Coordinates of C-alpha atoms in Angstrom, one line a residue:
X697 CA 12.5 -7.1 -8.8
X698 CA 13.4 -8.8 -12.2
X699 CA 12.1 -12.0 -12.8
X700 CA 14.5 -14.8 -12.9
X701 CA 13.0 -15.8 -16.0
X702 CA 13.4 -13.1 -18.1
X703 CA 17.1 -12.8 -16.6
X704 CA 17.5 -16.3 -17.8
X705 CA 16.0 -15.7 -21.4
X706 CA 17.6 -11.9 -21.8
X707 CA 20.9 -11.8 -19.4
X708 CA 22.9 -10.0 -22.1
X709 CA 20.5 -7.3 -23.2
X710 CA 19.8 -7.0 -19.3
X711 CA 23.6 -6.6 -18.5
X712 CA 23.6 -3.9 -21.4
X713 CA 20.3 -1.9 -20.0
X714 CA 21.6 -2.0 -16.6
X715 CA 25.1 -0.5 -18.2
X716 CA 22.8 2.8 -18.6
X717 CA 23.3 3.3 -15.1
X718 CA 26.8 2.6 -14.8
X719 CA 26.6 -0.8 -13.5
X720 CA 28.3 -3.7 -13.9
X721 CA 25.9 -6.1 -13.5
X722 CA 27.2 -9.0 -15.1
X723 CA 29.1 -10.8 -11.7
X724 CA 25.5 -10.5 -9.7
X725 CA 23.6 -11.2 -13.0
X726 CA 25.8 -14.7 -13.2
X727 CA 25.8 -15.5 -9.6
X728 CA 22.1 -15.2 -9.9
X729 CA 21.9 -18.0 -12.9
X730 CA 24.4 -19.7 -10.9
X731 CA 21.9 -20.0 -7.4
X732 CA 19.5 -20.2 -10.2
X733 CA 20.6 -23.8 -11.4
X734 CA 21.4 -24.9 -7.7
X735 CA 18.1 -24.0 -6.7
X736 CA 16.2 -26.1 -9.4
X737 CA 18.8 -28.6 -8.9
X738 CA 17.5 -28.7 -5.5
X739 CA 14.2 -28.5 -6.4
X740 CA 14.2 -31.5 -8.8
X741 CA 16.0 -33.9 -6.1
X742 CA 13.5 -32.5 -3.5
X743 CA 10.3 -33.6 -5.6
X744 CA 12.6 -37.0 -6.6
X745 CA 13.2 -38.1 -3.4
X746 CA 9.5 -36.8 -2.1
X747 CA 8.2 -39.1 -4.9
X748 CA 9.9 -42.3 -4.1
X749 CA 8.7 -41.6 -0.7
X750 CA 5.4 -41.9 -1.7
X751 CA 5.6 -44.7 -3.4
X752 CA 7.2 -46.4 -0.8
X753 CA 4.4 -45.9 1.5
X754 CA 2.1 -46.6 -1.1
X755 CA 3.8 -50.0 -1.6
X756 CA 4.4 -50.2 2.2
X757 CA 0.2 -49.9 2.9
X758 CA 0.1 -53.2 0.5
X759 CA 2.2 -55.1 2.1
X760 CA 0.5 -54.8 5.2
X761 CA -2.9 -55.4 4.3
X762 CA -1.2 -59.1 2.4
X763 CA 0.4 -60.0 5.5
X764 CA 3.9 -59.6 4.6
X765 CA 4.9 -57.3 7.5
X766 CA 8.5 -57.7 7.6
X767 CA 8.9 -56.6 3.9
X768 CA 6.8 -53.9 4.7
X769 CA 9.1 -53.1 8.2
X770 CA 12.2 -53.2 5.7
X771 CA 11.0 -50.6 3.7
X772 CA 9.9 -48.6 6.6
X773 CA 13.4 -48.2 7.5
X774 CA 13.9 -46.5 3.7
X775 CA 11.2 -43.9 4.0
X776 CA 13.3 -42.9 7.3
X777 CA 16.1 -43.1 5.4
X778 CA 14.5 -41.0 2.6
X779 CA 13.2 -38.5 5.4
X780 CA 15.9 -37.4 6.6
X781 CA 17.6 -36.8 3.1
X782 CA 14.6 -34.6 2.0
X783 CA 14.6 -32.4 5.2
X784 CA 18.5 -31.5 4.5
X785 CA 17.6 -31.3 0.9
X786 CA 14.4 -28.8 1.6
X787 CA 17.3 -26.8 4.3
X788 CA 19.2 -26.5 1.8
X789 CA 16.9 -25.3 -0.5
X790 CA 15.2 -22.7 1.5
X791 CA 19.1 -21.3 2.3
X792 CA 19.5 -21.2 -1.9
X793 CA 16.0 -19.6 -2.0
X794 CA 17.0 -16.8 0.6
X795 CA 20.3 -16.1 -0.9
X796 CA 18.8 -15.7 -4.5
X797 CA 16.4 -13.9 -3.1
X798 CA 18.5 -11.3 -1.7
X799 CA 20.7 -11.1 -4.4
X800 CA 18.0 -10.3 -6.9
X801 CA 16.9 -7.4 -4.4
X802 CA 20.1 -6.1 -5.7
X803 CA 19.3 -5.8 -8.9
X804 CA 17.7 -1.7 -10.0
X805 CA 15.0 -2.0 -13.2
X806 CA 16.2 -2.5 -16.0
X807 CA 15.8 1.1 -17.9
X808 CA 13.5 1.4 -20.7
X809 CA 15.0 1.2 -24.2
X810 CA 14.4 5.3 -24.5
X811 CA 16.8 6.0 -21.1
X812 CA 20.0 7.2 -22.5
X813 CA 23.2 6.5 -20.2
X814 CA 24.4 9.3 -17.9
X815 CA 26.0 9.9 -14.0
X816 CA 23.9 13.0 -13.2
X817 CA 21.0 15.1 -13.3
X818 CA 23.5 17.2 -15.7
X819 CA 22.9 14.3 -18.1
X820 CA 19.2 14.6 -18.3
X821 CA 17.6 15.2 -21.4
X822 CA 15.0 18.5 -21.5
X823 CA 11.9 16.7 -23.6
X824 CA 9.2 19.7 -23.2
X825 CA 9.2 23.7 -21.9
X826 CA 6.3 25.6 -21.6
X827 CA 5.3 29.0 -20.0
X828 CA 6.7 32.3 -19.7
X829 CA 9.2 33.1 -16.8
X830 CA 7.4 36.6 -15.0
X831 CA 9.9 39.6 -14.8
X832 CA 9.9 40.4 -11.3
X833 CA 9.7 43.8 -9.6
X834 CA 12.9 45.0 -8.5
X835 CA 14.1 43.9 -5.1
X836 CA 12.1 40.1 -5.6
X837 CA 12.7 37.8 -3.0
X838 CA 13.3 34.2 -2.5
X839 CA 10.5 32.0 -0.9
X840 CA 11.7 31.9 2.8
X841 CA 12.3 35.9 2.8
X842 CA 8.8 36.5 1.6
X843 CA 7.3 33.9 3.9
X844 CA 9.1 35.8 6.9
X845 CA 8.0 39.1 5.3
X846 CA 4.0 38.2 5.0
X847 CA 4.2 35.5 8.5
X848 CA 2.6 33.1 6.3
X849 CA 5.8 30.0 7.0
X850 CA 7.8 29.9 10.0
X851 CA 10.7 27.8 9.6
X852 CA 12.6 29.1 13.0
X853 CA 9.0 27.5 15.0
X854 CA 9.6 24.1 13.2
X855 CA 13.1 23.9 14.3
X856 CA 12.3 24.5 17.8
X857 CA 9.5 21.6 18.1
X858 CA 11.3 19.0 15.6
X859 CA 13.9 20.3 14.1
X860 CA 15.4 21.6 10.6
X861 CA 13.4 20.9 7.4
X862 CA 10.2 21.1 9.4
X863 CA 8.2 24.0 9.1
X864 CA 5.4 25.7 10.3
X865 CA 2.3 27.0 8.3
X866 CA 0.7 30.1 9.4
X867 CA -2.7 31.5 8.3
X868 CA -2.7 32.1 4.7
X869 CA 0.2 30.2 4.4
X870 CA -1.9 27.5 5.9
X871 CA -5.2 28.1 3.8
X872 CA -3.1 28.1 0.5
X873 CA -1.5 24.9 1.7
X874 CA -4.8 23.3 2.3
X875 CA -6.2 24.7 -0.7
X876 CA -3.4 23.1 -2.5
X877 CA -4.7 19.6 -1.7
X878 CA -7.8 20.0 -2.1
X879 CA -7.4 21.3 -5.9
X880 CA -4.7 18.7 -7.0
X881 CA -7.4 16.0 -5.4
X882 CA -10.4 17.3 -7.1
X883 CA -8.1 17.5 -10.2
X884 CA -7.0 13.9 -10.0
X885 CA -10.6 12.8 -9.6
X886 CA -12.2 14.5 -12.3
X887 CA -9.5 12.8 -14.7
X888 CA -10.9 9.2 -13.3
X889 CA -8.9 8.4 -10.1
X890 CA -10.5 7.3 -6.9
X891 CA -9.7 8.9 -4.1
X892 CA -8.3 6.9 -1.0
X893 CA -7.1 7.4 2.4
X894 CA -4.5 5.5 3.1
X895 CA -2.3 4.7 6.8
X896 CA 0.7 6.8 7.1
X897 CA 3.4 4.5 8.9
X898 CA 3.8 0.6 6.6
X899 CA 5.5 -2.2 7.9
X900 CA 8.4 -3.7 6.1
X901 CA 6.9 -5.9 3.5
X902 CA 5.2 -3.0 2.3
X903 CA 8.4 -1.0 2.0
X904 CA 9.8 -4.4 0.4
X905 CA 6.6 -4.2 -2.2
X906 CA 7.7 -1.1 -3.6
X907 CA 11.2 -0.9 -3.6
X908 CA 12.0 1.4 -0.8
X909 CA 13.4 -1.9 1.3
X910 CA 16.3 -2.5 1.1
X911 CA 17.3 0.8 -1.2
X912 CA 16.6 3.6 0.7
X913 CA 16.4 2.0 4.3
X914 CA 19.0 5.1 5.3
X915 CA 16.5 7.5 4.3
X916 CA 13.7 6.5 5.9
X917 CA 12.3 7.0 9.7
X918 CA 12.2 3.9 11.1
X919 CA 9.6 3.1 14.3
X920 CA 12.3 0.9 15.8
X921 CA 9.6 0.0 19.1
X922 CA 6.9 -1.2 16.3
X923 CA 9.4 -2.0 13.2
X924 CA 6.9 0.6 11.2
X925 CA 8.1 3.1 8.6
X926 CA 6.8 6.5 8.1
X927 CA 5.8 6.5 4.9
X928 CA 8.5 8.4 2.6
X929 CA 5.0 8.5 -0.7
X930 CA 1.8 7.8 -0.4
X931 CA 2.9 5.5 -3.2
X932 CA 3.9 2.9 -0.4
X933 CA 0.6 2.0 1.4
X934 CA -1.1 2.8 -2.1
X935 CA 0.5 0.3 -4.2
X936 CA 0.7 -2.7 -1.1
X937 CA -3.4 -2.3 -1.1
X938 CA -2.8 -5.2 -4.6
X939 CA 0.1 -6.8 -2.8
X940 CA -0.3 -10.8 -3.3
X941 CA -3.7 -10.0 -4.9
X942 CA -4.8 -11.6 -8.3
X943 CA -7.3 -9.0 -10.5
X944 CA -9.0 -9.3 -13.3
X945 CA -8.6 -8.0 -16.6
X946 CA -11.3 -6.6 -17.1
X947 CA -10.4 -4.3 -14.2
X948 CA -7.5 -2.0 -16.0
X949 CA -6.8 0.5 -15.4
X950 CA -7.0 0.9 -11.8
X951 CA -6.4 4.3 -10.7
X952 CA -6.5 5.8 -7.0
X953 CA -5.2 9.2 -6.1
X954 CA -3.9 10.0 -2.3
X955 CA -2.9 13.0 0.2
X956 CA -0.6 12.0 2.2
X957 CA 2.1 14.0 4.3
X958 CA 5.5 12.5 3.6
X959 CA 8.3 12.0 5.2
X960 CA 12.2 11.7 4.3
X961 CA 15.4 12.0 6.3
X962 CA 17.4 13.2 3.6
X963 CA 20.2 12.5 5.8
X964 CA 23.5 14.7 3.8
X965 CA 21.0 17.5 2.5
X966 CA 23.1 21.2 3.0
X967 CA 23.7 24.3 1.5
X968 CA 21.8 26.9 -0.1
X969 CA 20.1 24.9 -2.8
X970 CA 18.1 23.2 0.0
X971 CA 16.7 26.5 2.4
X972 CA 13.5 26.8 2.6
X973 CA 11.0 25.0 1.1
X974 CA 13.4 23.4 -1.3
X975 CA 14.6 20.3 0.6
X976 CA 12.2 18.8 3.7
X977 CA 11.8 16.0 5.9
X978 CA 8.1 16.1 6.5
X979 CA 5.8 17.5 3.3
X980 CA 2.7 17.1 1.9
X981 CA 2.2 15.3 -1.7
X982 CA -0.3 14.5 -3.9
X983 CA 0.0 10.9 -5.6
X984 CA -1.8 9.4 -8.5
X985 CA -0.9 5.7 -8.5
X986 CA -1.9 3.1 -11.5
X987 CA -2.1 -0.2 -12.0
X988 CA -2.2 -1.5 -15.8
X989 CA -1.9 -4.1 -18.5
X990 CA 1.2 -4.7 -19.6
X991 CA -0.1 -3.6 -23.0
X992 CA -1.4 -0.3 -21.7
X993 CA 1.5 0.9 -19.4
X994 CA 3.1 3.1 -21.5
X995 CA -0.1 4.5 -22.6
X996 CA -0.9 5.3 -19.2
X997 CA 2.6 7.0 -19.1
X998 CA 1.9 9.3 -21.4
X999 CA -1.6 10.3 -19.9
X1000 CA 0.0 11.1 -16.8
X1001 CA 2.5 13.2 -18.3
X1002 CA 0.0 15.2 -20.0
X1003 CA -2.6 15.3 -16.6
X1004 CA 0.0 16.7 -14.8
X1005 CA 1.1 19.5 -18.0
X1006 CA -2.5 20.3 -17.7
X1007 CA -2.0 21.1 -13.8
X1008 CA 0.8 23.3 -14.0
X1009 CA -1.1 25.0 -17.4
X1010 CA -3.7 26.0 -14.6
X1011 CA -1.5 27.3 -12.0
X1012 CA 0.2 29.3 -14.7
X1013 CA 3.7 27.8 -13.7
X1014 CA 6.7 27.9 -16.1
X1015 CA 8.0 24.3 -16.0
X1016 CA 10.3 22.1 -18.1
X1017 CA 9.7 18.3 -18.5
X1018 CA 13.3 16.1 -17.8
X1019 CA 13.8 12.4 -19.3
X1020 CA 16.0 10.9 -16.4
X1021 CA 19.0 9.5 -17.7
X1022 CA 20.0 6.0 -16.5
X1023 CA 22.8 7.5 -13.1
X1024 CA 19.8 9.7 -12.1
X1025 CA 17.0 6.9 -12.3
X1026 CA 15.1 5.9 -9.2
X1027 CA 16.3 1.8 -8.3
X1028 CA 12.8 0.5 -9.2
X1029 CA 12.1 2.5 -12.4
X1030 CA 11.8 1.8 -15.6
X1031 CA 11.6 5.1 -17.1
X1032 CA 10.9 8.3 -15.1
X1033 CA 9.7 11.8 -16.0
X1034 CA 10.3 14.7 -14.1
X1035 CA 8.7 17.9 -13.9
X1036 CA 10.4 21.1 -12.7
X1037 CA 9.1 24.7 -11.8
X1038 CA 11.1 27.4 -12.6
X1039 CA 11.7 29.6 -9.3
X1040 CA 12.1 33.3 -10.7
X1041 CA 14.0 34.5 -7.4
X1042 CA 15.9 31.6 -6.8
X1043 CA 16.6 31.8 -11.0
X1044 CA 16.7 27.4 -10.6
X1045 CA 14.6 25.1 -11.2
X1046 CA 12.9 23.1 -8.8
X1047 CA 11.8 19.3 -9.1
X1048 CA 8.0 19.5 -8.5
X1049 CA 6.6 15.9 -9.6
X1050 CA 8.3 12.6 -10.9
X1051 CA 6.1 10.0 -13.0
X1052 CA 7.0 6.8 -13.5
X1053 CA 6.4 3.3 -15.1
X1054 CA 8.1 0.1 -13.3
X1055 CA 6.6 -2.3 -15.4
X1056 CA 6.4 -6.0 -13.6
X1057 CA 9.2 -4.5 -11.8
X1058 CA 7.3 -3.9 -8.2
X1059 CA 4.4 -6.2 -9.1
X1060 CA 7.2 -8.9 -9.0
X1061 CA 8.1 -8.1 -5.6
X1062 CA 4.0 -7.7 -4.9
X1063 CA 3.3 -10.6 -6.6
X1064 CA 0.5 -8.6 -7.8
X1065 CA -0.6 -10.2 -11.2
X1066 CA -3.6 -10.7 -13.5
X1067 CA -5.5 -13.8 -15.4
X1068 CA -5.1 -13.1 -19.3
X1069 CA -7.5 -14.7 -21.7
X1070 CA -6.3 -17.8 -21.3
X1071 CA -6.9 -17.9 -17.9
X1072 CA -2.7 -17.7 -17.2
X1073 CA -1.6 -15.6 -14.1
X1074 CA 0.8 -13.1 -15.7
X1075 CA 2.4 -9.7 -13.9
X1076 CA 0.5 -6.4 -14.2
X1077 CA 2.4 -3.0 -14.8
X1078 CA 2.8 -0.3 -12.0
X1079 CA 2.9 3.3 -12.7
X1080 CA 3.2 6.1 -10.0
X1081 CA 3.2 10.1 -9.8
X1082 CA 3.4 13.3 -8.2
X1083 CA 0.2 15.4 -8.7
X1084 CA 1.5 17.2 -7.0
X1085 CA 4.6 17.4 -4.2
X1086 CA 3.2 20.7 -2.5
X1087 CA 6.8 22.4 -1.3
X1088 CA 8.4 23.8 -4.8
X1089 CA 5.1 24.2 -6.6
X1090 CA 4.1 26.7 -3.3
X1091 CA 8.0 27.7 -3.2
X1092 CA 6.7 28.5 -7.4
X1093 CA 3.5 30.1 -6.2
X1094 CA 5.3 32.6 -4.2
X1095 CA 8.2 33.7 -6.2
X1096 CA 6.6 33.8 -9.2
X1097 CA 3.6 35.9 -8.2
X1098 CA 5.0 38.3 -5.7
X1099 CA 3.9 42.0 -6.8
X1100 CA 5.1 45.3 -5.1
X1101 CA 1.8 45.0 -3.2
X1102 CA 2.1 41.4 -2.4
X1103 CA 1.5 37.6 -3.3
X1104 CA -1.2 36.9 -6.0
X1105 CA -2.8 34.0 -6.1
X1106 CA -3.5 32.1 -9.0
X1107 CA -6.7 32.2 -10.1
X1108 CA -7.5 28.5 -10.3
X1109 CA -6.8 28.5 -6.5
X1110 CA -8.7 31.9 -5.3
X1111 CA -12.3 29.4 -4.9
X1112 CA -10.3 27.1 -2.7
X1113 CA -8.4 29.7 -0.9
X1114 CA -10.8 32.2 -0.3
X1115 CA -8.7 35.2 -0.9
X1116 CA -6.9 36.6 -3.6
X1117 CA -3.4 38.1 -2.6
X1118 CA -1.1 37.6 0.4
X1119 CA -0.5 40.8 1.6

């Protein structure tokens, strides 16, 4: 969340960022300042009355030990006096606290001085294209055809044992899946990430931590007997390892990389844009997550941006790189770049990986900060990606590389798969 400070010291610039996607922030932002002042109001009558207390007693212990116990039995009847007043004060504190609190969980990122102001993915601005679209043999099919054709993917099976927008992965299908993972891992930790294992249901001050609580509560599969969450990235559990943790500087950058299945309701999700592999509750996903100086964030941005260009250069993919625009942002981002494959039969493009920078804005909420050279605790910077979300780069693979005799595979994949066509 933002901190109450910076809201203090910036509230009209924040106002205007937050204006980028289409909010009026300015009644929360004031009734913030406003619990703001009462709570150090509060605050400063708490620690005045706590003090006086203490010097009462202080004053109380000397009249004792001089043998002037009814002085010291008068102000006895103060400190109860004083007691009482400070356990209202410190009620009435904690319900400020909570209220403030709640309010500033409210409040989305501020965007990043590059967002520019839009209401919909139509306002996104194209920042990079690269790679040829393949001219298809005639009669080309789109992903779930050819996964019914070649038995690789069978979406009728996942309905039957959970439902829609769970399927079923069926020999090669299953392989290339696999082999999937297993490439975007190795590529993740050849470029310096540590790989982690990580649980795949979080409780609710992980999902707090990162900004999925209270935002997209809806969306999320709630384990109502264990108040658990399935874990909608592998960002969650990844990012809550430095939750209320202090590193040091000299640590930066920290970098882990995850597989994780995933797992989204998507509650609202119809039509033809979503068949197939294109829209699904449980996947599988690749995550690189980062943790970073302030100073180096943006850096770190760019790295990613270019790790994951570097994937998609290997898989051959045509894709296209999107700046979000400030209606299309994600609540807890700063600034957000998407990546899209371009699916030949489908003649669409399809969201394949989403990398991020939230700034302080999740360490906040973590309280996950660092000692600078002056031994001060200040906030570290967050930074997450896909690397990659398997669905739509397979849903890629398989339109874009079916031949009249079947599905090539690319040939960074063929060691991992084993094979070299789908036929």
């Amino acid at each position: 969340m933002l901190q109450i400070q910076t809201i203090r010291d910036n509230q009209e610039d924040i106002i205007l960022a937050l204006g980028k996607r289409n909010i009026d922030a300015r009644p929360l932002i004031e009734k913030v300042l406003q619990l703001d002042e009462n709570r150090r109001a509060a605050q400063t009558s708490l620690d005045n009355i706590l003090a006086e207390s203490n010097k009462i007693s202080k004053e109380i212990g000397v009249l004792y030990k001089t043998g002037k116990a009814q002085e010291a039995n008068s102000l006895k009847e103060q400190t109860v006096k004083l007691k009482e007043e400070s356990k209202q004060l410190g009620n009435d504190l904690n319900a400020v606290e909570e209220e403030l609190q709640t309010l500033l969980y409210q409040l989305p990122n501020a965007p990043h001085t590059s967002v520019k102001k839009g209401s919909t993915e139509d306002d996104n601005e194209e920042i990079f294209n690269e790679g040829e679209v393949p001219k298809l043999v005639e009669g080309a099919l789109p992903h779930w055809e050819l996964a019914k054709k070649y038995d690789i993917i069978d979406f009728e099976l996942g309905v039957k044992i959970a439902g829609a927008g769970f399927p079923v992965y069926k020999g090669k299908g299953a392989r290339l899946q696999r082999a999937l993972i297993a490439y975007f891992l190795d590529k993740n930790t050849e470029a310096g990430y540590t790989e982690i294992q990580v649980p795949h249901l979080v409780n609710e001050l992980s999902g707090y931590g990162t900004g999925q609580l209270p935002d997209k509560e809806g969306q999320m599969y709630h384990v109502t007997a264990d108040d658990l969450y399935l874990i909608p990235t592998a960002e969650v559990p990844v990012t809550n390892i430095f939750r209320d943790v202090i590193v040091n500087e000299s640590d930066f950058p920290i970098t882990y990389t995850g597989y994780t299945p995933c797992f989204r309701r998507e509650a609202g999700s119809y039509g033809a844009h979503v068949r197939g592999l294109n829209r699904l509750h449980q996947f599988d996903k690749v995550e690189i997550v980062r943790v970073e100086h302030p100073s180096k964030s943006y850096e770190a941005l760019d790295g990613m941006v270019e790790h994951v260009k570097n994937i998609l250069r290997e898989l051959k993919l045509p894709y296209r790189i999107l700046r979000l625009c400030g209606g299309d942002l994600g609540f807890t981002a700063a600034l957000t770049f998407d990546f899209e494959v371009f699916s030949t039969a489908q003649d669409r493009w399809l969201e394949i990986s989403s990398v991020s920078n939230f700034e302080t804005y999740q360490a906040n909420r973590l309280k996950l900060r660092f000692k600078d050279e002056n031994g001060k605790n200040q906030l570290a910077h967050t930074l997450n990606g896909s690397s990659l979300a398997l669905p739509r780069v397979l849903a890629g693979i398989l339109e874009n590389y079916q031949t009249a005799d079947g599905i090539k595979i690319p040939e960074v994949l063929v060691p991992y798969c084993g094979f070299d066509i789908i036929d």
